[in-house]
């Protein structure tokens, strides 16, 4: 009789890459990004309440190429996390958990978040 | 919570429980409910930002200063900070415990409180005092 050796303690690197795993990590990462991003929103609101000069300064910062880059990333992060949250609600009803379905939902999550973000920026910033 | 020493006996015992079942269920439900509210927040935020990005103070006062927009925005922003604190707790619980956890949790509460007070304060200023 052959004796199988005991399994080693698993570590992150030993797992095969999967889209579902990646989307789980990204949901956490976007949660953290949204957490930090709330400071940008509050900075804008406080500047507006404060007076015209602070508001001009914040508008200048947000209007710069770097500010726009950050705000574009923030838009994507919010969109992706929102869709990821809705995915959690689907799972809460024990739906979409089967093999194939969960991969489909994960891909839909990324693709829809990118499409929505580009749509928002195209309609309201680049064209509007 | 007190720092717990987890022995092999505790792990082997199927009756041992980790964490606080009641509090964790409450955190789970809080996160779902505040998440739904955050969808409404994001829609209102999109409306406000599209109208006001780069605009001057007069326009900000006109739009956010309107109670119909300002007050819901203030309320929804308050709920966002609950979601932020609760979500960050989830993350901290995964990577820290004991004193370190409590320290980070305190900083988490402090940050979310500052966001809530500054954000809601600024909106109310625009609504009631222009
Ligand atoms: C407004 C900005 C938002 C911020 C700052 C934020 C922040 C966070 C954070 C920090 C977490 C913890 C992540 C983790 O445990 O890995 C989280 C989790 C979660 N968020 Fe958000 N979030 C926001 C918007 C939303 C929206 C719009 C929804 C719903 C559509 C949502 C639904 C959820 C859910 C369901 C979880 C729990 C996920 C789980 O159980 O693992 N969030 N959020």
mmCIF file of C-alpha atoms and ligand atoms in Angstrom:
data_model
loop_
_atom_site.group_PDB
_atom_site.id
_atom_site.type_symbol
_atom_site.label_atom_id
_atom_site.label_comp_id
_atom_site.label_asym_id
_atom_site.label_seq_id
_atom_site.Cartn_x
_atom_site.Cartn_y
_atom_site.Cartn_z
ATOM 1 C CA UNK A 1 0.000 0.000 0.000
ATOM 2 C CA UNK A 2 1.364 3.381 -0.906
ATOM 3 C CA UNK A 3 1.167 6.127 1.635
ATOM 4 C CA UNK A 4 0.393 9.590 0.354
ATOM 5 C CA UNK A 5 2.429 12.334 1.918
ATOM 6 C CA UNK A 6 0.582 14.918 3.932
ATOM 7 C CA UNK A 7 -0.389 18.090 2.083
ATOM 8 C CA UNK A 8 1.806 21.118 2.553
ATOM 9 C CA UNK A 9 0.423 24.306 3.983
ATOM 10 C CA UNK A 10 -1.057 26.226 1.073
ATOM 11 C CA UNK A 11 0.189 29.667 0.228
ATOM 12 C CA UNK A 12 -1.073 32.277 -2.192
ATOM 13 C CA UNK A 13 1.500 31.428 -4.868
ATOM 14 C CA UNK A 14 0.505 27.775 -5.104
ATOM 15 C CA UNK A 15 -2.954 28.497 -6.474
ATOM 16 C CA UNK A 16 -3.622 28.307 -10.170
ATOM 17 C CA UNK A 17 -4.694 31.689 -11.534
ATOM 18 C CA UNK A 18 -8.452 32.046 -11.866
ATOM 19 C CA UNK A 19 -10.618 34.989 -12.907
ATOM 20 C CA UNK A 20 -12.892 34.535 -9.867
ATOM 21 C CA UNK A 21 -9.942 34.745 -7.502
ATOM 22 C CA UNK A 22 -8.709 37.873 -9.279
ATOM 23 C CA UNK A 23 -12.116 39.553 -9.048
ATOM 24 C CA UNK A 24 -12.287 38.741 -5.342
ATOM 25 C CA UNK A 25 -8.943 40.479 -4.816
ATOM 26 C CA UNK A 26 -9.980 43.389 -7.035
ATOM 27 C CA UNK A 27 -13.213 43.855 -5.050
ATOM 28 C CA UNK A 28 -11.108 44.290 -1.932
ATOM 29 C CA UNK A 29 -8.610 46.567 -3.711
ATOM 30 C CA UNK A 30 -11.369 48.780 -5.127
ATOM 31 C CA UNK A 31 -13.001 48.923 -1.675
ATOM 32 C CA UNK A 32 -9.728 50.304 -0.323
ATOM 33 C CA UNK A 33 -9.372 52.705 -3.276
ATOM 34 C CA UNK A 34 -12.927 53.994 -2.755
ATOM 35 C CA UNK A 35 -12.146 54.409 0.938
ATOM 36 C CA UNK A 36 -9.172 56.617 0.090
ATOM 37 C CA UNK A 37 -11.030 58.319 -2.776
ATOM 38 C CA UNK A 38 -13.709 59.607 -0.415
ATOM 39 C CA UNK A 39 -11.069 62.096 0.777
ATOM 40 C CA UNK A 40 -11.028 63.613 -2.740
ATOM 41 C CA UNK A 41 -14.790 64.136 -2.702
ATOM 42 C CA UNK A 42 -14.694 65.693 0.759
ATOM 43 C CA UNK A 43 -11.762 67.923 -0.258
ATOM 44 C CA UNK A 44 -13.903 69.303 -3.093
ATOM 45 C CA UNK A 45 -16.974 69.824 -0.860
ATOM 46 C CA UNK A 46 -14.970 71.510 1.903
ATOM 47 C CA UNK A 47 -13.223 73.790 -0.620
ATOM 48 C CA UNK A 48 -16.613 74.833 -2.022
ATOM 49 C CA UNK A 49 -17.953 75.552 1.457
ATOM 50 C CA UNK A 50 -14.769 77.441 2.362
ATOM 51 C CA UNK A 51 -14.629 80.005 -0.449
ATOM 52 C CA UNK A 52 -13.809 80.752 -4.102
ATOM 53 C CA UNK A 53 -9.990 80.611 -3.723
ATOM 54 C CA UNK A 54 -9.789 77.125 -2.162
ATOM 55 C CA UNK A 55 -12.333 75.905 -4.722
ATOM 56 C CA UNK A 56 -10.217 77.306 -7.573
ATOM 57 C CA UNK A 57 -7.171 75.525 -6.151
ATOM 58 C CA UNK A 58 -8.976 72.173 -5.915
ATOM 59 C CA UNK A 59 -10.497 72.614 -9.381
ATOM 60 C CA UNK A 60 -7.012 73.328 -10.712
ATOM 61 C CA UNK A 61 -5.669 70.190 -9.057
ATOM 62 C CA UNK A 62 -8.522 67.969 -10.288
ATOM 63 C CA UNK A 63 -8.399 69.550 -13.747
ATOM 64 C CA UNK A 64 -4.676 68.843 -14.257
ATOM 65 C CA UNK A 65 -3.704 65.799 -16.315
ATOM 66 C CA UNK A 66 -2.697 63.971 -13.164
ATOM 67 C CA UNK A 67 -5.924 64.884 -11.381
ATOM 68 C CA UNK A 68 -7.949 63.684 -14.355
ATOM 69 C CA UNK A 69 -5.995 60.410 -14.396
ATOM 70 C CA UNK A 70 -6.749 59.846 -10.703
ATOM 71 C CA UNK A 71 -10.441 60.730 -11.157
ATOM 72 C CA UNK A 72 -10.674 58.351 -14.133
ATOM 73 C CA UNK A 73 -9.236 55.585 -11.940
ATOM 74 C CA UNK A 74 -11.620 56.522 -9.126
ATOM 75 C CA UNK A 75 -14.580 56.297 -11.534
ATOM 76 C CA UNK A 76 -13.516 52.816 -12.614
ATOM 77 C CA UNK A 77 -12.906 51.725 -9.019
ATOM 78 C CA UNK A 78 -16.381 52.868 -7.930
ATOM 79 C CA UNK A 79 -18.028 51.259 -10.963
ATOM 80 C CA UNK A 80 -16.192 47.971 -10.570
ATOM 81 C CA UNK A 81 -16.885 47.781 -6.832
ATOM 82 C CA UNK A 82 -20.566 48.594 -7.351
ATOM 83 C CA UNK A 83 -20.961 45.821 -9.934
ATOM 84 C CA UNK A 84 -18.945 43.492 -7.673
ATOM 85 C CA UNK A 85 -21.329 44.346 -4.827
ATOM 86 C CA UNK A 86 -24.321 43.479 -7.009
ATOM 87 C CA UNK A 87 -22.562 40.164 -7.795
ATOM 88 C CA UNK A 88 -22.444 39.505 -4.043
ATOM 89 C CA UNK A 89 -26.203 40.099 -3.852
ATOM 90 C CA UNK A 90 -26.726 37.518 -6.607
ATOM 91 C CA UNK A 91 -24.650 34.994 -4.635
ATOM 92 C CA UNK A 92 -26.607 35.838 -1.478
ATOM 93 C CA UNK A 93 -29.616 34.209 -3.192
ATOM 94 C CA UNK A 94 -27.450 31.134 -3.908
ATOM 95 C CA UNK A 95 -27.452 31.913 -7.618
ATOM 96 C CA UNK A 96 -24.583 32.035 -10.091
ATOM 97 C CA UNK A 97 -22.254 29.818 -8.100
ATOM 98 C CA UNK A 98 -21.952 26.861 -10.469
ATOM 99 C CA UNK A 99 -18.836 26.263 -12.536
ATOM 100 C CA UNK A 100 -19.115 28.338 -15.681
ATOM 101 C CA UNK A 101 -21.672 30.720 -14.177
ATOM 102 C CA UNK A 102 -19.236 32.162 -11.678
ATOM 103 C CA UNK A 103 -16.551 32.660 -14.330
ATOM 104 C CA UNK A 104 -19.123 34.298 -16.591
ATOM 105 C CA UNK A 105 -20.169 36.684 -13.783
ATOM 106 C CA UNK A 106 -16.541 37.506 -13.006
ATOM 107 C CA UNK A 107 -15.764 38.370 -16.646
ATOM 108 C CA UNK A 108 -19.020 40.337 -16.925
ATOM 109 C CA UNK A 109 -17.893 42.293 -13.857
ATOM 110 C CA UNK A 110 -14.600 43.469 -15.412
ATOM 111 C CA UNK A 111 -15.933 44.046 -18.895
ATOM 112 C CA UNK A 112 -19.023 45.963 -17.740
ATOM 113 C CA UNK A 113 -16.957 48.110 -15.367
ATOM 114 C CA UNK A 114 -14.573 49.151 -18.156
ATOM 115 C CA UNK A 115 -17.409 49.775 -20.629
ATOM 116 C CA UNK A 116 -19.437 51.819 -18.103
ATOM 117 C CA UNK A 117 -16.408 53.898 -17.093
ATOM 118 C CA UNK A 118 -15.525 54.653 -20.711
ATOM 119 C CA UNK A 119 -19.165 55.494 -21.423
ATOM 120 C CA UNK A 120 -19.374 57.911 -18.493
ATOM 121 C CA UNK A 121 -16.157 59.682 -19.491
ATOM 122 C CA UNK A 122 -17.022 59.737 -23.181
ATOM 123 C CA UNK A 123 -20.509 61.157 -22.704
ATOM 124 C CA UNK A 124 -19.801 63.612 -19.878
ATOM 125 C CA UNK A 125 -16.136 64.571 -20.223
ATOM 126 C CA UNK A 126 -14.667 63.964 -23.677
ATOM 127 C CA UNK A 127 -17.736 64.823 -25.730
ATOM 128 C CA UNK A 128 -20.124 66.642 -23.364
ATOM 129 C CA UNK B 1 -11.657 41.704 22.618
ATOM 130 C CA UNK B 2 -8.959 40.070 24.687
ATOM 131 C CA UNK B 3 -5.918 38.513 23.066
ATOM 132 C CA UNK B 4 -6.637 34.809 22.823
ATOM 133 C CA UNK B 5 -4.128 31.996 22.819
ATOM 134 C CA UNK B 6 -5.320 29.341 20.402
ATOM 135 C CA UNK B 7 -3.977 25.918 21.392
ATOM 136 C CA UNK B 8 -4.006 22.732 19.357
ATOM 137 C CA UNK B 9 -6.804 21.503 21.617
ATOM 138 C CA UNK B 10 -8.983 24.475 20.681
ATOM 139 C CA UNK B 11 -8.410 23.846 16.984
ATOM 140 C CA UNK B 12 -9.160 20.137 17.281
ATOM 141 C CA UNK B 13 -12.377 20.744 19.200
ATOM 142 C CA UNK B 14 -15.263 21.026 16.723
ATOM 143 C CA UNK B 15 -17.252 23.025 19.275
ATOM 144 C CA UNK B 16 -14.817 25.914 19.452
ATOM 145 C CA UNK B 17 -15.975 29.085 17.790
ATOM 146 C CA UNK B 18 -13.818 31.766 16.243
ATOM 147 C CA UNK B 19 -14.883 35.376 16.281
ATOM 148 C CA UNK B 20 -18.195 36.756 17.411
ATOM 149 C CA UNK B 21 -21.093 35.115 15.538
ATOM 150 C CA UNK B 22 -23.648 37.802 16.463
ATOM 151 C CA UNK B 23 -21.422 40.774 15.675
ATOM 152 C CA UNK B 24 -20.184 39.201 12.432
ATOM 153 C CA UNK B 25 -23.723 38.575 11.207
ATOM 154 C CA UNK B 26 -24.553 42.181 12.019
ATOM 155 C CA UNK B 27 -21.479 43.374 10.067
ATOM 156 C CA UNK B 28 -22.498 41.211 7.108
ATOM 157 C CA UNK B 29 -26.037 42.626 7.022
ATOM 158 C CA UNK B 30 -24.792 46.191 7.596
ATOM 159 C CA UNK B 31 -22.458 45.838 4.613
ATOM 160 C CA UNK B 32 -25.272 44.604 2.316
ATOM 161 C CA UNK B 33 -27.733 47.343 3.358
ATOM 162 C CA UNK B 34 -25.236 50.203 3.194
ATOM 163 C CA UNK B 35 -24.044 48.799 -0.166
ATOM 164 C CA UNK B 36 -27.554 49.202 -1.622
ATOM 165 C CA UNK B 37 -27.686 52.752 -0.309
ATOM 166 C CA UNK B 38 -24.301 53.379 -1.935
ATOM 167 C CA UNK B 39 -25.785 52.655 -5.372
ATOM 168 C CA UNK B 40 -28.184 55.574 -4.798
ATOM 169 C CA UNK B 41 -25.255 57.645 -3.540
ATOM 170 C CA UNK B 42 -23.229 56.962 -6.691
ATOM 171 C CA UNK B 43 -26.147 57.945 -8.954
ATOM 172 C CA UNK B 44 -26.617 61.234 -7.078
ATOM 173 C CA UNK B 45 -22.842 61.783 -7.096
ATOM 174 C CA UNK B 46 -22.725 61.252 -10.867
ATOM 175 C CA UNK B 47 -25.506 63.835 -11.307
ATOM 176 C CA UNK B 48 -23.784 66.360 -9.026
ATOM 177 C CA UNK B 49 -20.293 65.889 -10.499
ATOM 178 C CA UNK B 50 -21.504 66.078 -14.106
ATOM 179 C CA UNK B 51 -23.260 69.362 -13.293
ATOM 180 C CA UNK B 52 -20.532 70.896 -11.163
ATOM 181 C CA UNK B 53 -17.086 69.594 -12.167
ATOM 182 C CA UNK B 54 -14.806 72.624 -12.545
ATOM 183 C CA UNK B 55 -17.662 75.097 -11.955
ATOM 184 C CA UNK B 56 -17.375 78.063 -9.599
ATOM 185 C CA UNK B 57 -18.744 78.506 -6.106
ATOM 186 C CA UNK B 58 -21.973 80.153 -7.257
ATOM 187 C CA UNK B 59 -22.981 77.047 -9.179
ATOM 188 C CA UNK B 60 -21.970 74.797 -6.278
ATOM 189 C CA UNK B 61 -24.185 76.793 -3.906
ATOM 190 C CA UNK B 62 -27.041 76.730 -6.389
ATOM 191 C CA UNK B 63 -26.983 72.946 -6.905
ATOM 192 C CA UNK B 64 -25.685 71.389 -3.671
ATOM 193 C CA UNK B 65 -27.131 74.306 -1.677
ATOM 194 C CA UNK B 66 -30.589 73.283 -2.837
ATOM 195 C CA UNK B 67 -32.041 71.269 0.055
ATOM 196 C CA UNK B 68 -33.517 68.693 -2.338
ATOM 197 C CA UNK B 69 -30.035 67.770 -3.475
ATOM 198 C CA UNK B 70 -27.878 68.753 -0.489
ATOM 199 C CA UNK B 71 -29.785 66.964 2.247
ATOM 200 C CA UNK B 72 -30.051 63.551 0.497
ATOM 201 C CA UNK B 73 -26.379 63.877 -0.499
ATOM 202 C CA UNK B 74 -25.423 64.531 3.133
ATOM 203 C CA UNK B 75 -27.444 61.558 4.377
ATOM 204 C CA UNK B 76 -26.085 59.186 1.715
ATOM 205 C CA UNK B 77 -22.513 60.348 2.369
ATOM 206 C CA UNK B 78 -23.026 59.551 6.050
ATOM 207 C CA UNK B 79 -24.102 56.016 5.120
ATOM 208 C CA UNK B 80 -21.034 55.684 2.848
ATOM 209 C CA UNK B 81 -18.795 56.302 5.870
ATOM 210 C CA UNK B 82 -20.556 53.498 7.780
ATOM 211 C CA UNK B 83 -19.899 51.178 4.804
ATOM 212 C CA UNK B 84 -16.267 52.358 4.684
ATOM 213 C CA UNK B 85 -15.629 51.695 8.360
ATOM 214 C CA UNK B 86 -17.431 48.359 8.335
ATOM 215 C CA UNK B 87 -15.676 47.220 5.133
ATOM 216 C CA UNK B 88 -12.252 48.239 6.432
ATOM 217 C CA UNK B 89 -12.997 46.306 9.636
ATOM 218 C CA UNK B 90 -13.488 43.220 7.467
ATOM 219 C CA UNK B 91 -10.047 43.727 5.939
ATOM 220 C CA UNK B 92 -8.322 44.470 9.267
ATOM 221 C CA UNK B 93 -9.837 41.350 10.843
ATOM 222 C CA UNK B 94 -8.206 39.250 8.117
ATOM 223 C CA UNK B 95 -4.666 40.497 8.640
ATOM 224 C CA UNK B 96 -4.347 41.742 12.238
ATOM 225 C CA UNK B 97 -5.359 40.760 15.721
ATOM 226 C CA UNK B 98 -5.031 41.882 19.327
ATOM 227 C CA UNK B 99 -3.444 45.257 20.031
ATOM 228 C CA UNK B 100 -2.427 45.914 16.429
ATOM 229 C CA UNK B 101 -5.981 45.255 15.273
ATOM 230 C CA UNK B 102 -7.416 47.600 17.886
ATOM 231 C CA UNK B 103 -4.948 50.350 16.965
ATOM 232 C CA UNK B 104 -5.761 50.128 13.234
ATOM 233 C CA UNK B 105 -9.470 49.920 14.002
ATOM 234 C CA UNK B 106 -9.208 53.131 16.012
ATOM 235 C CA UNK B 107 -7.467 54.889 13.100
ATOM 236 C CA UNK B 108 -10.172 53.506 10.799
ATOM 237 C CA UNK B 109 -12.931 54.954 12.968
ATOM 238 C CA UNK B 110 -11.073 58.273 13.178
ATOM 239 C CA UNK B 111 -10.672 58.530 9.387
ATOM 240 C CA UNK B 112 -14.320 57.672 8.696
ATOM 241 C CA UNK B 113 -15.483 60.120 11.357
ATOM 242 C CA UNK B 114 -13.400 62.921 9.812
ATOM 243 C CA UNK B 115 -14.807 62.146 6.353
ATOM 244 C CA UNK B 116 -18.360 62.165 7.745
ATOM 245 C CA UNK B 117 -18.026 65.356 9.791
ATOM 246 C CA UNK B 118 -16.105 67.323 7.141
ATOM 247 C CA UNK B 119 -18.266 66.117 4.236
ATOM 248 C CA UNK B 120 -21.657 66.530 5.893
ATOM 249 C CA UNK B 121 -20.516 69.773 7.528
ATOM 250 C CA UNK B 122 -19.476 71.248 4.169
ATOM 251 C CA UNK B 123 -22.772 70.238 2.522
ATOM 252 C CA UNK B 124 -24.867 71.672 5.373
ATOM 253 C CA UNK B 125 -22.861 74.895 5.183
ATOM 254 C CA UNK B 126 -23.745 75.166 1.481
ATOM 255 C CA UNK B 127 -27.410 74.385 2.157
ATOM 256 C CA UNK B 128 -28.066 76.644 5.141
ATOM 257 C CA UNK B 129 -25.495 79.430 4.872
ATOM 258 C CA UNK B 130 -24.649 79.428 1.152
HETATM 259 C C1 LIG C 1 -19.037 54.677 -2.135
HETATM 260 C C2 LIG C 1 -18.056 54.031 -2.029
HETATM 261 C C3 LIG C 1 -17.784 52.660 -1.451
HETATM 262 C C4 LIG C 1 -16.761 52.433 -0.586
HETATM 263 C C5 LIG C 1 -15.812 53.462 0.025
HETATM 264 C C6 LIG C 1 -16.754 51.009 -0.313
HETATM 265 C C7 LIG C 1 -15.835 50.376 0.510
HETATM 266 C C8 LIG C 1 -15.813 49.020 0.789
HETATM 267 C C9 LIG C 1 -14.803 48.314 1.526
HETATM 268 C C10 LIG C 1 -13.548 48.942 2.135
HETATM 269 C C11 LIG C 1 -15.150 46.990 1.573
HETATM 270 C C12 LIG C 1 -14.386 45.846 2.227
HETATM 271 C C13 LIG C 1 -13.719 45.009 1.174
HETATM 272 C C14 LIG C 1 -13.372 43.616 1.627
HETATM 273 O O1 LIG C 1 -13.866 43.136 2.650
HETATM 274 O O2 LIG C 1 -12.601 42.967 0.912
HETATM 275 C C15 LIG C 1 -16.412 46.864 0.892
HETATM 276 C C16 LIG C 1 -17.115 45.673 0.768
HETATM 277 C C17 LIG C 1 -18.347 45.550 0.187
HETATM 278 N N1 LIG C 1 -18.975 46.527 -0.577
HETATM 279 FE FE1 LIG C 1 -18.381 48.442 -0.773
HETATM 280 N N2 LIG C 1 -17.790 50.398 -0.992
HETATM 281 C C18 LIG C 1 -18.446 51.380 -1.706
HETATM 282 C C19 LIG C 1 -19.539 51.189 -2.550
HETATM 283 C C20 LIG C 1 -20.268 50.006 -2.632
HETATM 284 C C21 LIG C 1 -21.441 49.801 -3.455
HETATM 285 C C22 LIG C 1 -22.057 50.825 -4.405
HETATM 286 C C23 LIG C 1 -21.887 48.526 -3.210
HETATM 287 C C24 LIG C 1 -23.082 47.792 -3.749
HETATM 288 C C25 LIG C 1 -23.441 47.679 -4.944
HETATM 289 C C26 LIG C 1 -20.984 47.916 -2.282
HETATM 290 C C27 LIG C 1 -21.099 46.624 -1.802
HETATM 291 C C28 LIG C 1 -20.190 45.990 -1.015
HETATM 292 C C29 LIG C 1 -20.333 44.644 -0.496
HETATM 293 C C30 LIG C 1 -21.520 43.697 -0.732
HETATM 294 C C31 LIG C 1 -19.181 44.362 0.258
HETATM 295 C C32 LIG C 1 -18.881 43.100 1.048
HETATM 296 C C33 LIG C 1 -18.115 42.132 0.235
HETATM 297 C C34 LIG C 1 -17.825 40.875 0.997
HETATM 298 O O3 LIG C 1 -18.690 40.408 1.766
HETATM 299 O O4 LIG C 1 -16.724 40.337 0.817
HETATM 300 N N3 LIG C 1 -20.005 48.844 -1.951
HETATM 301 N N4 LIG C 1 -16.784 48.095 0.404
#
